[in-house]
CSV table of C-alpha atoms in Angstrom, one decimal:
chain,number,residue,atom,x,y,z
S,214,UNK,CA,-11.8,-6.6,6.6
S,215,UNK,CA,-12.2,-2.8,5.3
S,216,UNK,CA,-14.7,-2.7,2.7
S,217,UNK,CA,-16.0,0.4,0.6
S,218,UNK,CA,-18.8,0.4,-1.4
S,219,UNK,CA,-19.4,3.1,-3.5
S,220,UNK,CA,-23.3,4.2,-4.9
S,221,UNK,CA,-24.9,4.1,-7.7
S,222,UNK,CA,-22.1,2.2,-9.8
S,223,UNK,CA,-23.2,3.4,-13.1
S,224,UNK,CA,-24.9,7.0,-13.6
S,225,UNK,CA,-26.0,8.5,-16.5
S,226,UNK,CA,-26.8,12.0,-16.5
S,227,UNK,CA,-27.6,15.3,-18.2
S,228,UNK,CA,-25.7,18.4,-18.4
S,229,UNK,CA,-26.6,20.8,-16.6
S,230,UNK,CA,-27.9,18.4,-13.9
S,231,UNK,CA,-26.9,17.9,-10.1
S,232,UNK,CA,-26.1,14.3,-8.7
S,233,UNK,CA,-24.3,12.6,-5.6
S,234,UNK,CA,-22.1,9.9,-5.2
S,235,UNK,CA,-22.1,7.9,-2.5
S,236,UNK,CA,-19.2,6.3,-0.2
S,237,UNK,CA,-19.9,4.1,2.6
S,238,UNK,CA,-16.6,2.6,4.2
S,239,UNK,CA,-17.0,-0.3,7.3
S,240,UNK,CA,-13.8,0.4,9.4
S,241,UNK,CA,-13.1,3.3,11.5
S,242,UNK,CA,-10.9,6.0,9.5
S,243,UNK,CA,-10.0,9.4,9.1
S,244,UNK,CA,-8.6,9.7,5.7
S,245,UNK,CA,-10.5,9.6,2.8
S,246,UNK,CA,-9.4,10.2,-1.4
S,247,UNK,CA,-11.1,10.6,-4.4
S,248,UNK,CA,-9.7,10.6,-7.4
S,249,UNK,CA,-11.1,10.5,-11.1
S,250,UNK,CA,-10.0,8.2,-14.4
S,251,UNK,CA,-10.5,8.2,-17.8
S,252,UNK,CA,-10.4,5.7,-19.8
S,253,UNK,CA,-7.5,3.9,-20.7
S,254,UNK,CA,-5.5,6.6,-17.9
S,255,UNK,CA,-4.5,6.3,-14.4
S,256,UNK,CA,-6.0,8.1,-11.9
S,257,UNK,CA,-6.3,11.8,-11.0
S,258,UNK,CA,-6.0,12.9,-7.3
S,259,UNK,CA,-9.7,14.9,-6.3
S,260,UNK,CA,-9.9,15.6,-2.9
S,261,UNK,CA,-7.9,14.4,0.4
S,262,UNK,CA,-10.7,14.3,2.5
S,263,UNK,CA,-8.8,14.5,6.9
S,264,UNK,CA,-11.4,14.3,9.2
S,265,UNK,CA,-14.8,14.5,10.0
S,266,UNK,CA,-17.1,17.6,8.7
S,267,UNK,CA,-14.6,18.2,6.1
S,268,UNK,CA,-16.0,19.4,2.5
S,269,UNK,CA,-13.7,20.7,-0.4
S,270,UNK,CA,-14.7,21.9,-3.2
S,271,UNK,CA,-12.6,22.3,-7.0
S,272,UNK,CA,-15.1,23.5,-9.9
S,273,UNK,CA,-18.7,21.4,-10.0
S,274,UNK,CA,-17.3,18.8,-7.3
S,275,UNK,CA,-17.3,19.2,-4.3
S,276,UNK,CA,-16.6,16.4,-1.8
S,277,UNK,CA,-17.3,16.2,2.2
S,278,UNK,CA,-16.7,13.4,4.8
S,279,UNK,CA,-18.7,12.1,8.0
S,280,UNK,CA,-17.0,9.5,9.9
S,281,UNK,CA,-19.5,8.9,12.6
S,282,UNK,CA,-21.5,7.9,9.7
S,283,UNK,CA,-18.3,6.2,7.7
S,284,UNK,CA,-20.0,8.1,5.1
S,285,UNK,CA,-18.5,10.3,2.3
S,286,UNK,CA,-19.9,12.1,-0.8
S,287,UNK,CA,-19.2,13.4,-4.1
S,288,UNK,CA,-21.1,16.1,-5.4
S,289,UNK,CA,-21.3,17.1,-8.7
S,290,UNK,CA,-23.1,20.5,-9.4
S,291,UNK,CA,-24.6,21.5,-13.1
S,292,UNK,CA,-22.5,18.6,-14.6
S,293,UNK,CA,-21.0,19.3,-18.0
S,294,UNK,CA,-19.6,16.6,-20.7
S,295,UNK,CA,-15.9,16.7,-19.3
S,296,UNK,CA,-16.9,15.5,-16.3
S,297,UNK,CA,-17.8,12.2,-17.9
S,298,UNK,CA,-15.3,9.4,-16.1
S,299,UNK,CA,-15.1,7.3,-13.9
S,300,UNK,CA,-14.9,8.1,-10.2
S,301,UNK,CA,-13.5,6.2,-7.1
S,302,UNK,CA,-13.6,6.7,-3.3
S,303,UNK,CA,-10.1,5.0,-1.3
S,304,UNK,CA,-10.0,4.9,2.7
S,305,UNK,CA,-6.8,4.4,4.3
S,306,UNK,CA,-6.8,0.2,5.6
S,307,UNK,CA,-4.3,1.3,8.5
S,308,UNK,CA,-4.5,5.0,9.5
S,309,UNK,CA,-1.0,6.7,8.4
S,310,UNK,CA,0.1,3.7,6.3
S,311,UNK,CA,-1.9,4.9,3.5
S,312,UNK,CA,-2.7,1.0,2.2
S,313,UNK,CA,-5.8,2.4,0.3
S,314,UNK,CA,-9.0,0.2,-0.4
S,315,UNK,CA,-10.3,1.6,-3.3
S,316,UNK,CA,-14.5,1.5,-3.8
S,317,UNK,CA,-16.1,-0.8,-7.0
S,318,UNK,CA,-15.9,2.9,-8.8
S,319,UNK,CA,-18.8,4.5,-10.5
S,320,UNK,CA,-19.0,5.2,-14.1
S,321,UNK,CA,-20.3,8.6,-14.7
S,322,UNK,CA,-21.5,9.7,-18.2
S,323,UNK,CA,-22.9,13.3,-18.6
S,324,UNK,CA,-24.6,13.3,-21.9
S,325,UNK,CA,-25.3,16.9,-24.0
W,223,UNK,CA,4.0,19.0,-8.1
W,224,UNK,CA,5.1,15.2,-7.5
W,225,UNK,CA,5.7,13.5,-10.5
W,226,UNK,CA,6.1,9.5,-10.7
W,227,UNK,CA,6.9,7.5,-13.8
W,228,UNK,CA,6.2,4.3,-15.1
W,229,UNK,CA,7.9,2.4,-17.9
W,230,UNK,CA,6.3,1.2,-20.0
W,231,UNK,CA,3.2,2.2,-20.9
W,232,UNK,CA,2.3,-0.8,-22.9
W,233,UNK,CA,3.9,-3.9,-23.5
W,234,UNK,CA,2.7,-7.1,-25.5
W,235,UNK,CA,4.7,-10.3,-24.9
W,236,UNK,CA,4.2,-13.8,-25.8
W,237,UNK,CA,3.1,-16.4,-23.2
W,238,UNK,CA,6.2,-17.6,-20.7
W,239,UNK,CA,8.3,-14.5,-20.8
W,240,UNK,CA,8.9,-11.9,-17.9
W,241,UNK,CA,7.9,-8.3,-17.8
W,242,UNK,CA,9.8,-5.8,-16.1
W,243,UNK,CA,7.9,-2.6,-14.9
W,244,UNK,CA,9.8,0.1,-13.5
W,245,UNK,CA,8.4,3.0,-11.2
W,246,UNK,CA,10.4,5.9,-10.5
W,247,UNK,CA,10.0,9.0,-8.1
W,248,UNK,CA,11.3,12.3,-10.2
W,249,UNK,CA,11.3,14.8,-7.8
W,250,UNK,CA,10.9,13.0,-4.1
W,251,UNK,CA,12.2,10.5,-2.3
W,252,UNK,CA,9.8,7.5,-2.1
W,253,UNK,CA,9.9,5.6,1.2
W,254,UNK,CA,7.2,3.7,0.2
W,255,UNK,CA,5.7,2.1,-2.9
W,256,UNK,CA,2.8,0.3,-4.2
W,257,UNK,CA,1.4,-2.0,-7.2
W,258,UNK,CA,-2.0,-2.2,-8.2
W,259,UNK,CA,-3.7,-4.4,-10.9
W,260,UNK,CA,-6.7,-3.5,-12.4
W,261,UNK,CA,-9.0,-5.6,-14.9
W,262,UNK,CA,-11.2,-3.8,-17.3
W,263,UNK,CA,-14.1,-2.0,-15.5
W,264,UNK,CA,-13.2,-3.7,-12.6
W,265,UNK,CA,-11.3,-1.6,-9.4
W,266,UNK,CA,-8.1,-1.5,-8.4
W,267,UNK,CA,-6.9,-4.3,-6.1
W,268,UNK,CA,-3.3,-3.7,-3.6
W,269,UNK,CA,-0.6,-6.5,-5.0
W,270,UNK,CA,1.9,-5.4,-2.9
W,271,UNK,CA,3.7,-2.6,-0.8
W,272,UNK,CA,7.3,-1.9,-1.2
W,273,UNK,CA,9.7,0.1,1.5
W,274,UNK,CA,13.1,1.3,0.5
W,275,UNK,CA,15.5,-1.2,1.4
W,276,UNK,CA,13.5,-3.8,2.4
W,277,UNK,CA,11.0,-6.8,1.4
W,278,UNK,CA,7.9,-6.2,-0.1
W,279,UNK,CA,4.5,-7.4,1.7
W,280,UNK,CA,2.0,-9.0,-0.8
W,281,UNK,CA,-1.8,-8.8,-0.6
W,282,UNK,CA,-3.2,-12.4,0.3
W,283,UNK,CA,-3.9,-14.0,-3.2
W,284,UNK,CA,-0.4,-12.4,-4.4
W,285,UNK,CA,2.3,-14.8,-5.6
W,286,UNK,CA,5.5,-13.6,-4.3
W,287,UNK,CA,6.9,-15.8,-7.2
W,288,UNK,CA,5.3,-14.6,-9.9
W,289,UNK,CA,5.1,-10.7,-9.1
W,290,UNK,CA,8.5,-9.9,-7.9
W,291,UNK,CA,9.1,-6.6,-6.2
W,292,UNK,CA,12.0,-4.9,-5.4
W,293,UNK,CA,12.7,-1.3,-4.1
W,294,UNK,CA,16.3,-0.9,-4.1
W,295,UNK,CA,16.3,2.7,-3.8
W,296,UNK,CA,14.3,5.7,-2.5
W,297,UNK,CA,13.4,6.6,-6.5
W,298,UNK,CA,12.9,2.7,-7.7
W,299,UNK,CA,10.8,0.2,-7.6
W,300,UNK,CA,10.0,-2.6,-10.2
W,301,UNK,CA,7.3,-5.2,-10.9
W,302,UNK,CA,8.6,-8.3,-12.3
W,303,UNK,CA,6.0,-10.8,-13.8
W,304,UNK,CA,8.1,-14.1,-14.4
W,305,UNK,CA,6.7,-16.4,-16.8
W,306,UNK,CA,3.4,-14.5,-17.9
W,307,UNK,CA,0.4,-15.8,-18.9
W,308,UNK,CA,-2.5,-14.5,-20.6
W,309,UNK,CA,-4.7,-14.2,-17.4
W,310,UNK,CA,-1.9,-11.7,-16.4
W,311,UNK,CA,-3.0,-9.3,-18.6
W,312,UNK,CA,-4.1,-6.0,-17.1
W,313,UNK,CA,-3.6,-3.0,-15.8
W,314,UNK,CA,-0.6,-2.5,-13.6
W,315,UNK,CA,-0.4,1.1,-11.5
W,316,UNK,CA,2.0,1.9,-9.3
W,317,UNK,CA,2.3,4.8,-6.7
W,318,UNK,CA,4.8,6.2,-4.6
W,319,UNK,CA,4.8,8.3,-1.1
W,320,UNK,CA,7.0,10.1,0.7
W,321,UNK,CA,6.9,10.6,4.5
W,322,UNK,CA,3.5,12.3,5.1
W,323,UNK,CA,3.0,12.4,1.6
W,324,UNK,CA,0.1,11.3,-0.1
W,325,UNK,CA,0.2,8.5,-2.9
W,326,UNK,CA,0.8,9.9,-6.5
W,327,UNK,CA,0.5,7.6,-9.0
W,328,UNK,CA,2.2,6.4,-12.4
W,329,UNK,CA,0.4,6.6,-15.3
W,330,UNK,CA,-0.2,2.8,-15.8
W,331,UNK,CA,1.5,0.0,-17.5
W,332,UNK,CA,-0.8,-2.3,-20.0
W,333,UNK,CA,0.6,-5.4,-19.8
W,334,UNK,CA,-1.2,-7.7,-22.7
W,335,UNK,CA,-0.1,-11.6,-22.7
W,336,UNK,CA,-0.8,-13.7,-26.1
């Protein structure tokens, strides 16, 4: 059974500041998502994350992927209030199929 | 970009009716689609996964009975809950892929039982 577990769950923050998210997945896989939601919405598509050593980057986030070390990260450089949501990591159960496991999610609040 | 819609957005219904949840594809053909639920600050757990023209497979823990699924065309697929109850209430999502597409997702459905 594919599990991803996502680290810290809850992180509170202050603008201006740098933190990491962490994503550790126990299956073998290739393809890895993040996407953003706010409350009450649905989620945002982040990053599409294709194999190993890749990093993209959109505005303060930036996201990269080992999978020797099943291991991905979320970056978040000189947060700022907007960025306040709450963040999950998905890995593909069956490479291709895209039958996503999604990560516990972690709550980030960037406070002024 | 891809664009999915979900309808409703919010529904409140008494205890013992069915929902009906549509998800539709407005500008790609959806070979494949899937429901989520999601309790408050929980995740989102996999109900089921739909393919155009053909049964849906449900998550283990899934009622085939209670969440019906069907994908009767490459732009439709709809989430029925037959004779809700209140620990039904959540958050349904749905997404939908193409061939060597990505997921997009719907913007949610609030389901509320009382």
């Amino acid at each position: 059974e594919l599990k991803v577990e996502q680290n810290p769950l809850f992180l509170s923050m202050q603008e201006g500041k740098n933190y990491t998210i962490y994503c550790n997945y126990s299956t073998t896989s290739d393809r890895l998502y993040w996407y953003r939601q706010d409350p009450g919405k649905s989620l945002e598509s982040l990053f599409v994350l294709l194999s190993n050593g890749a990093v993209k980057q959109e505005g303060r986030l930036m996201a990269s992927l080992d999978t020797k070390a099943r291991l991905s990260t979320l970056h978040i450089t000189a947060a700022v209030h907007d960025l306040s949501a709450t963040y999950f990591c998905a890995v593909d159960l069956i490479q291709g199929a895209q039958k996503l496991v999604f990560g516990q999610g972690t709550r980030l609040t960037i406070n002024p | 970009g891809a664009v999915v819609s979900q309808h409703p957005s919010w529904v409140i219904c008494k205890s013992g009716t069915s929902v009906k949840i549509e998800c539709r594809s407005l500008d790609f053909q959806a070979t494949t689609m899937f429901w989520y639920r999601q309790f408050p600050k929980q995740s989102l757990m996999l109900m089921a996964t739909s393919n155009e023209g053909s049964k849906a497979t449900y998550e283990q823990g899934v009622e085939k009975d209670k969440f019906l699924i069907n994908h009767a065309s490459l732009t439709l697929s709809t989430l029925t809950v037959t004779s809700a109850h209140p620990e039904d209430s959540s958050f349904y999502i749905c997404s939908a892929k193409g061939p060597n597409q990505p997921q997009h997702f719907g913007d949610g459905t609030r389901l509320s039982i009382l």
